[in-house]
XYZ file of C-alpha atoms in Angstrom:
124
model
C 93.638 154.866 43.453
C 90.355 155.151 43.607
C 88.218 156.826 46.075
C 85.676 154.574 47.664
C 82.220 156.455 48.263
C 81.436 156.744 51.768
C 77.270 156.872 53.094
C 75.535 157.573 55.849
C 73.246 155.920 57.521
C 69.634 157.817 57.988
C 70.171 157.736 62.228
C 73.841 158.690 62.421
C 74.905 161.831 63.534
C 76.539 163.624 61.146
C 73.839 163.025 58.378
C 71.402 164.511 60.843
C 73.540 167.629 61.683
C 73.748 168.205 57.924
C 69.908 168.004 57.531
C 68.969 169.895 60.168
C 71.436 172.580 59.204
C 70.329 172.602 55.691
C 66.425 172.474 57.065
C 66.973 175.017 59.701
C 65.301 178.142 57.453
C 62.671 176.414 56.594
C 62.105 174.553 60.200
C 62.224 178.109 61.263
C 60.046 179.831 58.834
C 57.052 176.964 59.921
C 57.330 178.010 63.474
C 57.177 181.573 62.904
C 54.164 181.103 60.541
C 52.651 178.909 63.477
C 53.067 181.250 66.024
C 52.872 184.990 64.320
C 49.189 184.834 65.624
C 49.787 183.591 68.956
C 53.132 185.360 70.227
C 54.389 189.242 69.984
C 57.686 187.306 69.498
C 58.680 184.340 67.046
C 60.266 181.769 69.317
C 63.407 180.020 68.218
C 64.421 175.840 68.139
C 67.895 174.660 68.953
C 68.389 172.351 66.318
C 71.710 170.712 68.155
C 71.230 171.655 71.835
C 68.004 168.661 72.329
C 64.859 169.605 71.709
C 64.650 168.629 68.410
C 63.926 164.645 66.850
C 64.716 163.881 63.485
C 64.036 160.956 61.229
C 65.203 160.479 57.848
C 63.282 157.910 54.910
C 65.068 157.402 51.912
C 63.013 156.883 48.425
C 64.909 157.039 44.960
C 63.183 159.957 43.987
C 63.191 162.123 46.904
C 63.870 162.105 51.085
C 61.333 162.300 53.187
C 62.237 163.926 56.633
C 60.235 164.357 59.623
C 61.199 166.635 62.330
C 59.605 167.078 65.966
C 60.769 170.320 68.046
C 60.396 172.419 71.070
C 60.298 176.176 70.098
C 61.400 178.573 73.019
C 61.416 182.137 73.768
C 64.000 183.768 76.028
C 66.166 181.962 78.174
C 65.151 178.688 76.714
C 61.237 178.645 77.994
C 59.365 176.104 76.279
C 56.161 177.669 74.487
C 55.035 174.744 72.504
C 55.972 171.082 70.906
C 55.412 170.914 67.022
C 56.095 168.331 64.336
C 57.030 169.120 60.630
C 57.279 166.917 57.669
C 59.558 167.803 54.945
C 60.385 166.174 51.402
C 63.423 166.964 49.749
C 63.508 166.275 46.093
C 66.278 165.024 43.643
C 66.606 168.301 43.000
C 67.425 169.780 46.339
C 63.858 171.544 46.103
C 62.464 171.505 49.644
C 58.374 171.020 50.064
C 56.376 171.420 53.302
C 54.312 168.431 53.978
C 52.867 168.676 57.351
C 53.270 170.923 60.029
C 51.219 169.708 63.465
C 51.182 171.699 66.348
C 51.079 168.769 69.267
C 51.159 171.264 72.583
C 50.998 174.281 74.406
C 53.323 174.896 77.232
C 52.202 177.745 79.887
C 55.060 180.302 79.878
C 55.489 181.590 83.430
C 54.336 184.762 84.857
C 56.930 187.669 83.959
C 56.688 185.991 80.187
C 53.027 185.676 79.959
C 53.153 189.796 78.498
C 54.178 187.950 75.015
C 50.646 185.991 74.153
C 48.539 188.014 72.447
C 44.794 188.531 73.210
C 42.543 185.862 73.721
C 45.447 182.877 73.056
C 46.753 180.945 75.991
C 49.682 178.473 76.504
C 48.434 175.997 78.454
C 49.644 172.312 78.864
C 46.684 170.340 76.070
């Protein structure tokens, strides 16, 4: 009996779930870094509840991963939309290639107190 290898395609849900699970700490780190000067609380993201898109590109020496996510505070109040690109080399090292803040979302009046002075979360 021989064991046959199984290959996941880049857009299959199990592969995307594995990649997002492994990258979750790096994704949260980038979110924390961007929003630390804007909000008094750090937003989070839900990799498996919607609001996060993933694109995976395979190369012989590395994997490039593009993540688009909508961080939120409290009871899923969206604060913005962000895009990140990571490179995972064949040793498992993860490098952040890019972080782009795409847009802000306005918080409701009862959440305005978390906005740091001189920063407004508004759709741009």
